[in-house]
Short mmCIF file of C-alpha atoms in Angstrom, two decimals:
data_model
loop_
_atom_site.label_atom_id
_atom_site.label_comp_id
_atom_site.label_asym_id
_atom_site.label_seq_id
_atom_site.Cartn_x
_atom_site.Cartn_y
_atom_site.Cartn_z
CA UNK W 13 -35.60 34.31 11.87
CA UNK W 14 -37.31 30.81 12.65
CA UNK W 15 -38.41 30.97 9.02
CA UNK W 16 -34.76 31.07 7.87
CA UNK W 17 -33.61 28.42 9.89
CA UNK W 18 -36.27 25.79 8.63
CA UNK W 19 -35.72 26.90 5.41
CA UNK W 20 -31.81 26.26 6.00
CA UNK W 21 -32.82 22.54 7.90
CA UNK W 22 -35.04 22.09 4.84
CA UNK W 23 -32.24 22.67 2.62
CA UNK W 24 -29.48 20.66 4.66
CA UNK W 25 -32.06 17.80 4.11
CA UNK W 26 -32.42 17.96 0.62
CA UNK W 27 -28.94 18.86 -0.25
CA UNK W 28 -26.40 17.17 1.92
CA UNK W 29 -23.27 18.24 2.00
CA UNK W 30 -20.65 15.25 1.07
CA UNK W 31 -17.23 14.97 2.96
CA UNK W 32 -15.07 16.19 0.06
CA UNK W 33 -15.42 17.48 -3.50
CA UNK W 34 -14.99 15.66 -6.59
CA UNK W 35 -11.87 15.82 -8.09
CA UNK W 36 -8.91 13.01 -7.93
CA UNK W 37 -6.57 15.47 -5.61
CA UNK W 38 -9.45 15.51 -3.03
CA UNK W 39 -10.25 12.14 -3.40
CA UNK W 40 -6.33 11.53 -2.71
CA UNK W 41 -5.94 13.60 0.69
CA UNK W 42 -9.21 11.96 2.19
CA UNK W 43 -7.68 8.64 1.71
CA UNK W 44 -4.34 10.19 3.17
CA UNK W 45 -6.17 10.98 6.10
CA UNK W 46 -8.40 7.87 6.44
CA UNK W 47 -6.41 4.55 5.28
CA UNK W 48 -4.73 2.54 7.59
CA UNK W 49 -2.17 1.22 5.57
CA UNK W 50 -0.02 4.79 5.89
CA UNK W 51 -0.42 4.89 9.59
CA UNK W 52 0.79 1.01 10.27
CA UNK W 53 3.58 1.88 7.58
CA UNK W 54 4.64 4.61 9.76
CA UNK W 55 4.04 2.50 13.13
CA UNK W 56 5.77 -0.29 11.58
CA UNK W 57 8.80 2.22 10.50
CA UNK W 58 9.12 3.83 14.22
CA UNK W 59 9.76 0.27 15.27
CA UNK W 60 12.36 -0.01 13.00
CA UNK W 61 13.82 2.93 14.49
CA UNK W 62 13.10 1.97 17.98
CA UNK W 63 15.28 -1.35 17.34
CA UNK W 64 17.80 0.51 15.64
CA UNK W 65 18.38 2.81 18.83
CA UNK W 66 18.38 -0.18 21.31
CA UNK W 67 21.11 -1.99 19.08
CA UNK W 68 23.14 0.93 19.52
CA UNK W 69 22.37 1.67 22.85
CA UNK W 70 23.88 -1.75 23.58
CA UNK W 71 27.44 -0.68 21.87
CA UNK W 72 27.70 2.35 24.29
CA UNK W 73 28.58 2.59 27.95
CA UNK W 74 26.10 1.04 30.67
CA UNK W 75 25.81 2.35 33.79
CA UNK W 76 23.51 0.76 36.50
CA UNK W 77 23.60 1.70 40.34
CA UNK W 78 22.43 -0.79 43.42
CA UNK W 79 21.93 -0.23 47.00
CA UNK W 80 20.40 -1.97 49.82
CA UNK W 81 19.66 -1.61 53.70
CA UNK W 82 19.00 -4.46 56.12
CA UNK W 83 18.51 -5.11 59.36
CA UNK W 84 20.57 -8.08 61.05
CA UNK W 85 20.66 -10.42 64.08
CA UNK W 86 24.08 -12.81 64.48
CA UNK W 87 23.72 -15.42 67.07
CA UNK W 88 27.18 -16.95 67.96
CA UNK W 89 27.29 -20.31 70.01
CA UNK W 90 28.92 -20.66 73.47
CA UNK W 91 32.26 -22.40 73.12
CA UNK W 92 34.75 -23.90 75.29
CA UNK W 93 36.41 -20.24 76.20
CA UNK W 94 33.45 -18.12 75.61
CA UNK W 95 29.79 -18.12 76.25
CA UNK W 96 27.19 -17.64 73.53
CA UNK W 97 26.14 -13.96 72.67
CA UNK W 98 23.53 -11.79 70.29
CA UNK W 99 24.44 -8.82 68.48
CA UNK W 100 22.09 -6.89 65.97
CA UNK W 101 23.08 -4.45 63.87
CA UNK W 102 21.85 -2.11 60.47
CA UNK W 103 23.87 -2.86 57.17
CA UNK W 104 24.26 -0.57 54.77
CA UNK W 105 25.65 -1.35 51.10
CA UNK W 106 25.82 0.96 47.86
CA UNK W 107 26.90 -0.06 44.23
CA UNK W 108 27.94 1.89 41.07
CA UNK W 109 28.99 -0.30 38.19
CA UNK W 110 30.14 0.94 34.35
CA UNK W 111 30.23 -1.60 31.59
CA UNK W 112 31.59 -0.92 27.83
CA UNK W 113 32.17 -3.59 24.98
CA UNK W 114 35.92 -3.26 24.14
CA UNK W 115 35.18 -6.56 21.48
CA UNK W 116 31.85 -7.79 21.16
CA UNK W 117 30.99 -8.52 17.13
CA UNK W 118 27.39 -9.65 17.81
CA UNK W 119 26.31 -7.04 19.21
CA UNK W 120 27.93 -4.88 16.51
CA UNK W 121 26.47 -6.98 13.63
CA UNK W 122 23.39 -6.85 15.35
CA UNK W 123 23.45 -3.11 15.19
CA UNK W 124 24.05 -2.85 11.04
CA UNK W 125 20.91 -5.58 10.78
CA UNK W 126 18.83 -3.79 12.36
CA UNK W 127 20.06 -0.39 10.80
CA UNK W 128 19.20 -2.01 7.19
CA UNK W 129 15.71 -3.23 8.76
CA UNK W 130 15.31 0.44 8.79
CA UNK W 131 15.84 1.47 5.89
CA UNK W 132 13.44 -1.88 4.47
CA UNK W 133 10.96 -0.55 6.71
CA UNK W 134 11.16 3.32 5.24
CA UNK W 135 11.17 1.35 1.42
CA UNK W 136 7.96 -0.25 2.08
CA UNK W 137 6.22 2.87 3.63
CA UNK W 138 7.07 4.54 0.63
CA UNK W 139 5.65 2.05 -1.29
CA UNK W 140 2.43 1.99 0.81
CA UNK W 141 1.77 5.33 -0.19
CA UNK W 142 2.55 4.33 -4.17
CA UNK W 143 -0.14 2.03 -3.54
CA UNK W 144 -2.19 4.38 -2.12
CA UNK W 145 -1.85 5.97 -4.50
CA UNK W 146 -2.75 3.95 -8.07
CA UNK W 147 -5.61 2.19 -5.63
CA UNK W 148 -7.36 6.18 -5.71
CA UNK W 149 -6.97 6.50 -9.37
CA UNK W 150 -8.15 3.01 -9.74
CA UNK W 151 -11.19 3.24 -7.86
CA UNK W 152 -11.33 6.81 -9.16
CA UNK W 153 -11.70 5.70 -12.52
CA UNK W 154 -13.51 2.57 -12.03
CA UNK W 155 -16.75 5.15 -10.77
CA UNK W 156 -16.34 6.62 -13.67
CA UNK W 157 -16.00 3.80 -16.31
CA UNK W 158 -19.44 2.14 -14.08
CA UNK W 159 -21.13 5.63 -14.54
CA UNK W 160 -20.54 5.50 -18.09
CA UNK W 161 -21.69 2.67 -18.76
CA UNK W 162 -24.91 3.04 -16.68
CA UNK W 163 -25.32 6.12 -18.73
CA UNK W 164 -24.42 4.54 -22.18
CA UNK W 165 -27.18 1.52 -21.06
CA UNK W 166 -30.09 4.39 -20.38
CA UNK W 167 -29.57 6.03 -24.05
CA UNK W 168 -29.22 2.78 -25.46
CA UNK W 169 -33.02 2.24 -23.93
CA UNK W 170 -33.92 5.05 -24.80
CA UNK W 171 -33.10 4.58 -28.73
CA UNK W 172 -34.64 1.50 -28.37
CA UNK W 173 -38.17 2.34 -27.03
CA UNK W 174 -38.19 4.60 -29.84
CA UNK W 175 -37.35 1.98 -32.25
CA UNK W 176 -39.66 -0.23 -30.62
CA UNK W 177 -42.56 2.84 -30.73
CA UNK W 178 -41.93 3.02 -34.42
CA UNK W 179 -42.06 -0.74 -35.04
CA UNK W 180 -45.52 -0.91 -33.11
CA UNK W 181 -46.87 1.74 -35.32
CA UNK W 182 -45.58 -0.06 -38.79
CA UNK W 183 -46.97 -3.72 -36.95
CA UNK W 184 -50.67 -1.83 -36.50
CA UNK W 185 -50.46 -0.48 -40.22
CA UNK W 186 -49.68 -4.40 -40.77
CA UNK W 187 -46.53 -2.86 -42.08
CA UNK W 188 -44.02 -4.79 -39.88
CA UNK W 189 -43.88 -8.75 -38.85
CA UNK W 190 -44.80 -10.02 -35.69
CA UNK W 191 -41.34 -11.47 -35.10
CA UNK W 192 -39.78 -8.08 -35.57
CA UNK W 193 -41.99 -6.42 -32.77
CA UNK W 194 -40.99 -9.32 -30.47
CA UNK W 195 -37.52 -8.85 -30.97
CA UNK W 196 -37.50 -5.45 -30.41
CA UNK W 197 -39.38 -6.03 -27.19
CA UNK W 198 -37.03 -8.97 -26.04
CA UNK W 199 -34.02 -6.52 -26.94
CA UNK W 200 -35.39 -3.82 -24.61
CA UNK W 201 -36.12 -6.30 -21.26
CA UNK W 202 -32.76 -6.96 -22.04
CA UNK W 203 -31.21 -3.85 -21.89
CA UNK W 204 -33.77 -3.05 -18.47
CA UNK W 205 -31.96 -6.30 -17.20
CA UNK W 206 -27.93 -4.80 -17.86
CA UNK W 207 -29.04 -1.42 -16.38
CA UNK W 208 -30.14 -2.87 -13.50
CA UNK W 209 -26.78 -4.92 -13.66
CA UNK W 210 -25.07 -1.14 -14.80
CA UNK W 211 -26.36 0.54 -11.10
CA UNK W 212 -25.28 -2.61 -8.94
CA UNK W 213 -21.93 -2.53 -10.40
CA UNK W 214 -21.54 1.71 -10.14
CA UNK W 215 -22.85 1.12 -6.19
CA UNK W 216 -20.19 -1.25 -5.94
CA UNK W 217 -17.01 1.11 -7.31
CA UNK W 218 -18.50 3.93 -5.35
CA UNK W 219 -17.98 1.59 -1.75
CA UNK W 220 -14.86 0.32 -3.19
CA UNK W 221 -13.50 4.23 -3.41
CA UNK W 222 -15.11 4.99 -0.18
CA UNK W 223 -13.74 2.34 1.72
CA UNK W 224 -10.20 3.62 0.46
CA UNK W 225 -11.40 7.40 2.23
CA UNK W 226 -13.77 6.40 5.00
CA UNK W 227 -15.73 8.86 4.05
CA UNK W 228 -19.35 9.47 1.62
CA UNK W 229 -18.17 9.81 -2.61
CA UNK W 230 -19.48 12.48 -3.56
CA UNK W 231 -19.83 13.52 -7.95
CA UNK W 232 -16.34 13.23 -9.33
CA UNK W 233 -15.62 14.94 -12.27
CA UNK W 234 -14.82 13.56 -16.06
CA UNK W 235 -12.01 12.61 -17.78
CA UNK W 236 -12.16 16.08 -20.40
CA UNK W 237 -13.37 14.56 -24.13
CA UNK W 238 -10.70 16.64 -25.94
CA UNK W 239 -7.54 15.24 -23.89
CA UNK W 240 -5.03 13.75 -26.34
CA UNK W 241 -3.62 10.61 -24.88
CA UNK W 242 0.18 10.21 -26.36
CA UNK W 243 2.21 6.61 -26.17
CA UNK W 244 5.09 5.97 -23.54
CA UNK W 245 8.27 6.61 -26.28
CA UNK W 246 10.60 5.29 -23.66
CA UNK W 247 11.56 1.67 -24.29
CA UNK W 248 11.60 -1.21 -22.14
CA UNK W 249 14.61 -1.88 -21.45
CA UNK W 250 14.88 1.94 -20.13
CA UNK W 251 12.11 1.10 -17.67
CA UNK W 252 13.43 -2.24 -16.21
CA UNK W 253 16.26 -0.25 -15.63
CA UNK W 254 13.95 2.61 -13.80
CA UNK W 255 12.27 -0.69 -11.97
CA UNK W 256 15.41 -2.00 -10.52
CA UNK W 257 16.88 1.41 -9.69
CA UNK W 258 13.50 3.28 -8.14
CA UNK W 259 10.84 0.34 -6.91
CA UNK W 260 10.66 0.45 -3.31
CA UNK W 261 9.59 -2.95 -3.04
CA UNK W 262 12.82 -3.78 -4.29
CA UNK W 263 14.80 -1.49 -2.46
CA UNK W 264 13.25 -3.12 0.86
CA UNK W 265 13.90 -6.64 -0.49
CA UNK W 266 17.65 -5.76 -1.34
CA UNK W 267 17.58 -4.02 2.36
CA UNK W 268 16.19 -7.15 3.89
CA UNK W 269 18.83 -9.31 2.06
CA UNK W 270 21.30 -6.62 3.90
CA UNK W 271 19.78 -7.32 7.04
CA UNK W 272 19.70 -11.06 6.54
CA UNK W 273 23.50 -11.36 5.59
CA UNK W 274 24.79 -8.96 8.94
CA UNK W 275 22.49 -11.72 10.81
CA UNK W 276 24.49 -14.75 9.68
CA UNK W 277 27.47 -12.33 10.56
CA UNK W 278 26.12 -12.21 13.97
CA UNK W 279 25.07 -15.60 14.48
CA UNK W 280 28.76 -16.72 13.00
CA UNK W 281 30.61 -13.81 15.41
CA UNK W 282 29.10 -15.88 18.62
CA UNK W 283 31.70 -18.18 18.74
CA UNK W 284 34.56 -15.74 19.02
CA UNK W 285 35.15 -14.12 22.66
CA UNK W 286 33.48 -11.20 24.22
CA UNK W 287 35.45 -8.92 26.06
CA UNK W 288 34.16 -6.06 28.55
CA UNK W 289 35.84 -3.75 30.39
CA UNK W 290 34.19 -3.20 33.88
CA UNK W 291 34.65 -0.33 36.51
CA UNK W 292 33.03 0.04 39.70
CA UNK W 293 32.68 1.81 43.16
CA UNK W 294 31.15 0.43 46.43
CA UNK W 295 30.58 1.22 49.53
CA UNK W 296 29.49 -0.99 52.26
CA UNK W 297 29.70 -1.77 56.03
CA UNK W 298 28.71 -5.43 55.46
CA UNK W 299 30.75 -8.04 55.42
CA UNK W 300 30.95 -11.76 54.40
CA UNK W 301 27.75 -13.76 55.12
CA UNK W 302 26.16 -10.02 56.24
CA UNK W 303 28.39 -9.87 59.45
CA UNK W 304 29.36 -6.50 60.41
CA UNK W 305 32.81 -4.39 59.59
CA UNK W 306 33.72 -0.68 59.48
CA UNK W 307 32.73 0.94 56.66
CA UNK W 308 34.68 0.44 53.28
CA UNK W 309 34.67 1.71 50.01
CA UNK W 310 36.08 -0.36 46.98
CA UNK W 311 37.14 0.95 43.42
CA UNK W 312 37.60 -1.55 41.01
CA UNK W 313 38.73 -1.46 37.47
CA UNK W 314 38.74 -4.56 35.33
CA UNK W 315 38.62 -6.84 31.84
CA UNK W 316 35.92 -9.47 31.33
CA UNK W 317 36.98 -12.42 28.77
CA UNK W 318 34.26 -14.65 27.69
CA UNK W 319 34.97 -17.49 25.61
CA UNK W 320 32.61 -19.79 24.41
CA UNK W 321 33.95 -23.12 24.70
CA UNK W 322 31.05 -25.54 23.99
CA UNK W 323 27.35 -25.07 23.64
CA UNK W 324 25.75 -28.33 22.54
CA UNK W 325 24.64 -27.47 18.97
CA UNK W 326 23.17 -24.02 19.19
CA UNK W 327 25.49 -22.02 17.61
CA UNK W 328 25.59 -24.08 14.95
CA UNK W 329 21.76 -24.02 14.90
CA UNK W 330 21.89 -20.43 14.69
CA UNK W 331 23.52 -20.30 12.02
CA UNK W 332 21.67 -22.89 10.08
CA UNK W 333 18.68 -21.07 10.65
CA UNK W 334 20.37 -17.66 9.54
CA UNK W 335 22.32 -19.37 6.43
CA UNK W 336 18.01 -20.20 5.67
CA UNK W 337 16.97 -16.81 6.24
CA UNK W 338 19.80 -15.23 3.75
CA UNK W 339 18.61 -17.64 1.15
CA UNK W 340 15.17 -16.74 1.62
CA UNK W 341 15.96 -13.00 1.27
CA UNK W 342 17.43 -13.64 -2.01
CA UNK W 343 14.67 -15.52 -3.41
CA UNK W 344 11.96 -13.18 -2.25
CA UNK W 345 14.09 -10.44 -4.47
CA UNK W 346 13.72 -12.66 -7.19
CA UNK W 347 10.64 -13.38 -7.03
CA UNK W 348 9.25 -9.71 -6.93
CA UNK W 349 11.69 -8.53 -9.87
CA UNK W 350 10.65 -11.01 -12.10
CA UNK W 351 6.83 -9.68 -11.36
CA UNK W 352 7.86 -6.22 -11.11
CA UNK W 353 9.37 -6.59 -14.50
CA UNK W 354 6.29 -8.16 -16.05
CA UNK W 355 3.95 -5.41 -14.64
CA UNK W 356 6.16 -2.66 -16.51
CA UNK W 357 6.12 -4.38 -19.68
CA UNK W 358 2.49 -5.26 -19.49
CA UNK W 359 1.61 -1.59 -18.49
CA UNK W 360 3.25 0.07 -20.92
CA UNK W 361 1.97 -2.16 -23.86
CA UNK W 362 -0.62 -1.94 -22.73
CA UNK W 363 -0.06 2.27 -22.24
CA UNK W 364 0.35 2.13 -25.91
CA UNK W 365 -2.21 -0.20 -27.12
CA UNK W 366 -4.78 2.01 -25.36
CA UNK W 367 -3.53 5.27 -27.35
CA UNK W 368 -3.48 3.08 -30.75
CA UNK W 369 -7.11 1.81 -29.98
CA UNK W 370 -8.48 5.46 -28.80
CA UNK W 371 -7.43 6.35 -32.12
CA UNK W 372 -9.21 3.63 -34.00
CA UNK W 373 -12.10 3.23 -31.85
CA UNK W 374 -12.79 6.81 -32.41
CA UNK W 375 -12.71 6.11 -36.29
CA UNK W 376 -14.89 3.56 -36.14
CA UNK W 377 -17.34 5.25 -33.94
CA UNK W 378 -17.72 7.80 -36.54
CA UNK W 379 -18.40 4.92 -39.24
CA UNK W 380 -20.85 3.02 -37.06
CA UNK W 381 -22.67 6.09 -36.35
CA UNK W 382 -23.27 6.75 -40.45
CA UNK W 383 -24.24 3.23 -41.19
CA UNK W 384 -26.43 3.39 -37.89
CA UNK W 385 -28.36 6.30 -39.38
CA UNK W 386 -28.10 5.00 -42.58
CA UNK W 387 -29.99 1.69 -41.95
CA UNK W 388 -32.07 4.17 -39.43
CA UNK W 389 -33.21 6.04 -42.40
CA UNK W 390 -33.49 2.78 -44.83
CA UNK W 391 -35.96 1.26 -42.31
CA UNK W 392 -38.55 4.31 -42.73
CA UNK W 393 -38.45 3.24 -46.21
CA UNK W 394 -38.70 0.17 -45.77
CA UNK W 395 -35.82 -1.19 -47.03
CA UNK W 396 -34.25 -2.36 -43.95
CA UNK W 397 -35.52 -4.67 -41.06
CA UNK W 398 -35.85 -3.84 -37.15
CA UNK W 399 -33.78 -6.22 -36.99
CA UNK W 400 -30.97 -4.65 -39.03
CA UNK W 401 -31.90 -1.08 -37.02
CA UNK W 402 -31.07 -3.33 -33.22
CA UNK W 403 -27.39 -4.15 -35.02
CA UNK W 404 -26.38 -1.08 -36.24
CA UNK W 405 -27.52 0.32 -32.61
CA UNK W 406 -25.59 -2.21 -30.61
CA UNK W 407 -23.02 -1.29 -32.62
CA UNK W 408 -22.78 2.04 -31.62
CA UNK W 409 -22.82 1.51 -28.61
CA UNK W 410 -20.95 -1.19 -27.97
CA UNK W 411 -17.96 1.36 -29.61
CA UNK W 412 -18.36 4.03 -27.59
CA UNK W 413 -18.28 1.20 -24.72
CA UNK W 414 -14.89 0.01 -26.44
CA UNK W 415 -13.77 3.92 -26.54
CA UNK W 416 -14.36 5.09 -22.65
CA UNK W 417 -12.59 1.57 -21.79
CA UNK W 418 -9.61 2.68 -24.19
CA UNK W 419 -9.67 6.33 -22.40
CA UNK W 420 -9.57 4.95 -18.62
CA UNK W 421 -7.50 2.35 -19.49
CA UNK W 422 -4.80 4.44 -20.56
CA UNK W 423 -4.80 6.42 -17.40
CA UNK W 424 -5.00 3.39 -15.02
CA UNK W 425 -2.02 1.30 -17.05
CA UNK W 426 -0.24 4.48 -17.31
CA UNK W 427 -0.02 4.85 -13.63
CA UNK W 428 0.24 0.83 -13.18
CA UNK W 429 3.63 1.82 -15.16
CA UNK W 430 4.84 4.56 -12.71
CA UNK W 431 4.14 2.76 -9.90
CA UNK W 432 6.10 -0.23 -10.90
CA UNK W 433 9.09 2.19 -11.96
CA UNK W 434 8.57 3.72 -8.33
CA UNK W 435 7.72 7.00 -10.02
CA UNK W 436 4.11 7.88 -9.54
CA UNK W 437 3.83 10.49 -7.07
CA UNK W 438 1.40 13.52 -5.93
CA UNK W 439 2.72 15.47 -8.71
CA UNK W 440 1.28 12.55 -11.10
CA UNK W 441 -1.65 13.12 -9.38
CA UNK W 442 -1.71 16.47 -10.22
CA UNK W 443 -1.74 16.24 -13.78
CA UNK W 444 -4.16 13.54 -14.13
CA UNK W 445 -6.61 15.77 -12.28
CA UNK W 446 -5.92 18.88 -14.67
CA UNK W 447 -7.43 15.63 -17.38
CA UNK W 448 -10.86 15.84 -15.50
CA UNK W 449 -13.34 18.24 -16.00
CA UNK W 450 -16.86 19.05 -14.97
CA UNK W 451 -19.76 17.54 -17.29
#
């Protein structure tokens, strides 16, 4: 038994265990459950709703109750008829008082302000999570494109030592220059120097994806080899129109403009009159100036009229500042439709660029692979420098660089696209992970 548990610690050591698998879904959920973004959307939303309830709380009937005791002393002087005497005495006095607006436009424009402010406030949680969301399949795929090109820098070394093996063999045979073995040699520190450059920049995705989850990356799985990317057929002008009619961020802007315009309603409305109706029971055995009187109770049942009459500037000031405020609504809108619109028509040309150059980048791999062992097979024979073999190789390489950048591309600007037409969504993230596969 003790043997199976250190074997099991032994294991634990060697193998731990990571905080969630490696595909994009699981990825997804951990950052659900770990970024703070979602949780001060939803704080920032319950606010909203808060404000909403006290604006409407102020429409409805308010009832507030009062009471008091005391103990008294009167003291009353001696006089021409009467001497002076003390008298003490307890006091009791109760109050029940019930208010209701009959006509009171501020606070009923205040109400519909803060009732759009809730809905802006439910826009931009949604488009937290859209965020969210593209930042996990950027950082996703950013690991990946970094492990890549680690990888593609270590076979690229590889071929290269043996190239440079090869050339030292020739140079002792007095078969090859000098200058070729020193430019073989200079090619390979330079490779060792962009691997090391390859691993700092694949440490640094990995942190950038785990400080979206909180928690240790573990191996994420591929994008599959065999996918076949297709083009966005929808035009433009169909996806401005999905922009202006889905985007959250606009939907919260054109909320906030909402919100803005039933403010300069209610800063406007605070010149007209405010009128309250008022009932109220009492009962009290104190009297004016707390002297003492039988007990009494007192219904009353009236209407309050407040008119403002003058107030030195403020209302005016109010408004001002409110007449700003709409102004400012409207240009924010403008402002992020005019970027929301360039982001859709940069991500999906970009969409489609990326399927026209995975096409062509894939050709041309194939071509710089045959001249690559072409000139490969020419140097044997001599007909061919080192020098020639190091271009053909960069070549290759530097294509299948071009082609993985094509591949991820496409899936980032795709979803850049969706989330600008406010239509990426879990689902999305569904069917980009069915795209990744274990390697």
């Amino acid at each position: 038994m003790i043997l199976r548990l250190c074997l099991l610690a032994a294991l634990c050591t060697l193998f731990p265990s990571y905080a969630f698998s490696d595909d994009l879904l699981t990825v997804y959920r951990a950052a659900v459950a770990g970024d703070p973004r979602l949780k001060l959307a939803q704080s920032k939303l319950g606010i909203g709703q808060a404000r909403q309830q006290q604006a409407v709380g102020n429409l409805l009937p308010q009832l507030r109750g009062s009471g008091s005791f005391s103990e008294n002393r009167q003291d009353l002087e001696s006089g021409s008829f009467s001497g002076g005497s003390r008298e003490s005495f307890s006091g009791e006095k109760y109050n029940l008082v019930l208010t209701q607006s009959l006509f009171d436009l501020p606070k009923y424009y205040h109400w519909q302000s803060q009732k759009a402010l809730g809905l802006q406030y439910a826009s931009e949680q949604v488009d937290t999570g859209q965020q969210l969301m593209l930042d996990v399949v950027t950082g996703y795929f950013a690991v990946l494109e970094a492990k890549d090109a680690l990888a593609l820098a270590g076979h690229e070394i590889a071929a290269t030592e043996r190239l440079m093996e090869q050339v030292e063999g020739l140079y002792g045979k007095q078969l090859a220059r000098v200058t070729d073995l020193l430019d073989v040699r200079a090619n390979y520190d330079t490779l060792l120097a962009d691997q090391v450059l390859a691993e700092s920049q694949l440490a640094i995705a990995r942190e950038r994806l785990q400080e979206l989850t909180g928690s240790t990356v573990g191996e994420l799985k591929e994008l599959d080899d065999a996918i076949q990317f297709t083009a966005m057929e929808e035009s433009l002008e169909l996806w401005v129109e999905r922009v202006v009619a889905q985007n959250p961020v606009l939907a919260g802007l054109n909320k906030a403009i909402v919100a803005e315009h039933f403010g300069l309603k209610e800063k406007k409305a605070g010149r007209l009159p405010v009128v309250d109706l008022q009932v109220s029971h009492q009962k009290s055995d104190i009297g004016y100036e707390n002297t003492a009187r039988p007990q009494s109770t007192t219904d009353y049942v009236g209407v309050n009229v407040v008119v403002p009459l003058f107030t030195s500037g403020v209302t005016s000031g109010r408004i001002n500042e409110a007449s700003q405020r709409l102004e400012m609504a409207h240009y924010g809108y403008e402002t992020e439709y005019r970027a929301l619109i360039k982001e859709a028509r940069d991500a999906l040309l970009q969409t489609n660029a990326s399927v026209r150059r995975i096409d062509a980048t894939k050709k041309a791999l194939d071509s710089v692979r045959k001249a690559h062992d072409a000139m490969a097979k020419s140097f044997s024979l001599g007909a061919s420098t080192s020098a020639d073999v190091l271009d053909a190789q960069r070549n290759v390489f530097r294509i299948r660089r071009d082609l993985n950048q094509a591949r991820y591309g496409y899936v980032l600007n795709r979803t850049r696209l969706l989330k600008a037409s406010g239509m990426v969504s879990p689902h999305e993230l569904e069917q980009i992970n069915q795209w990744l596969v274990d390697k």
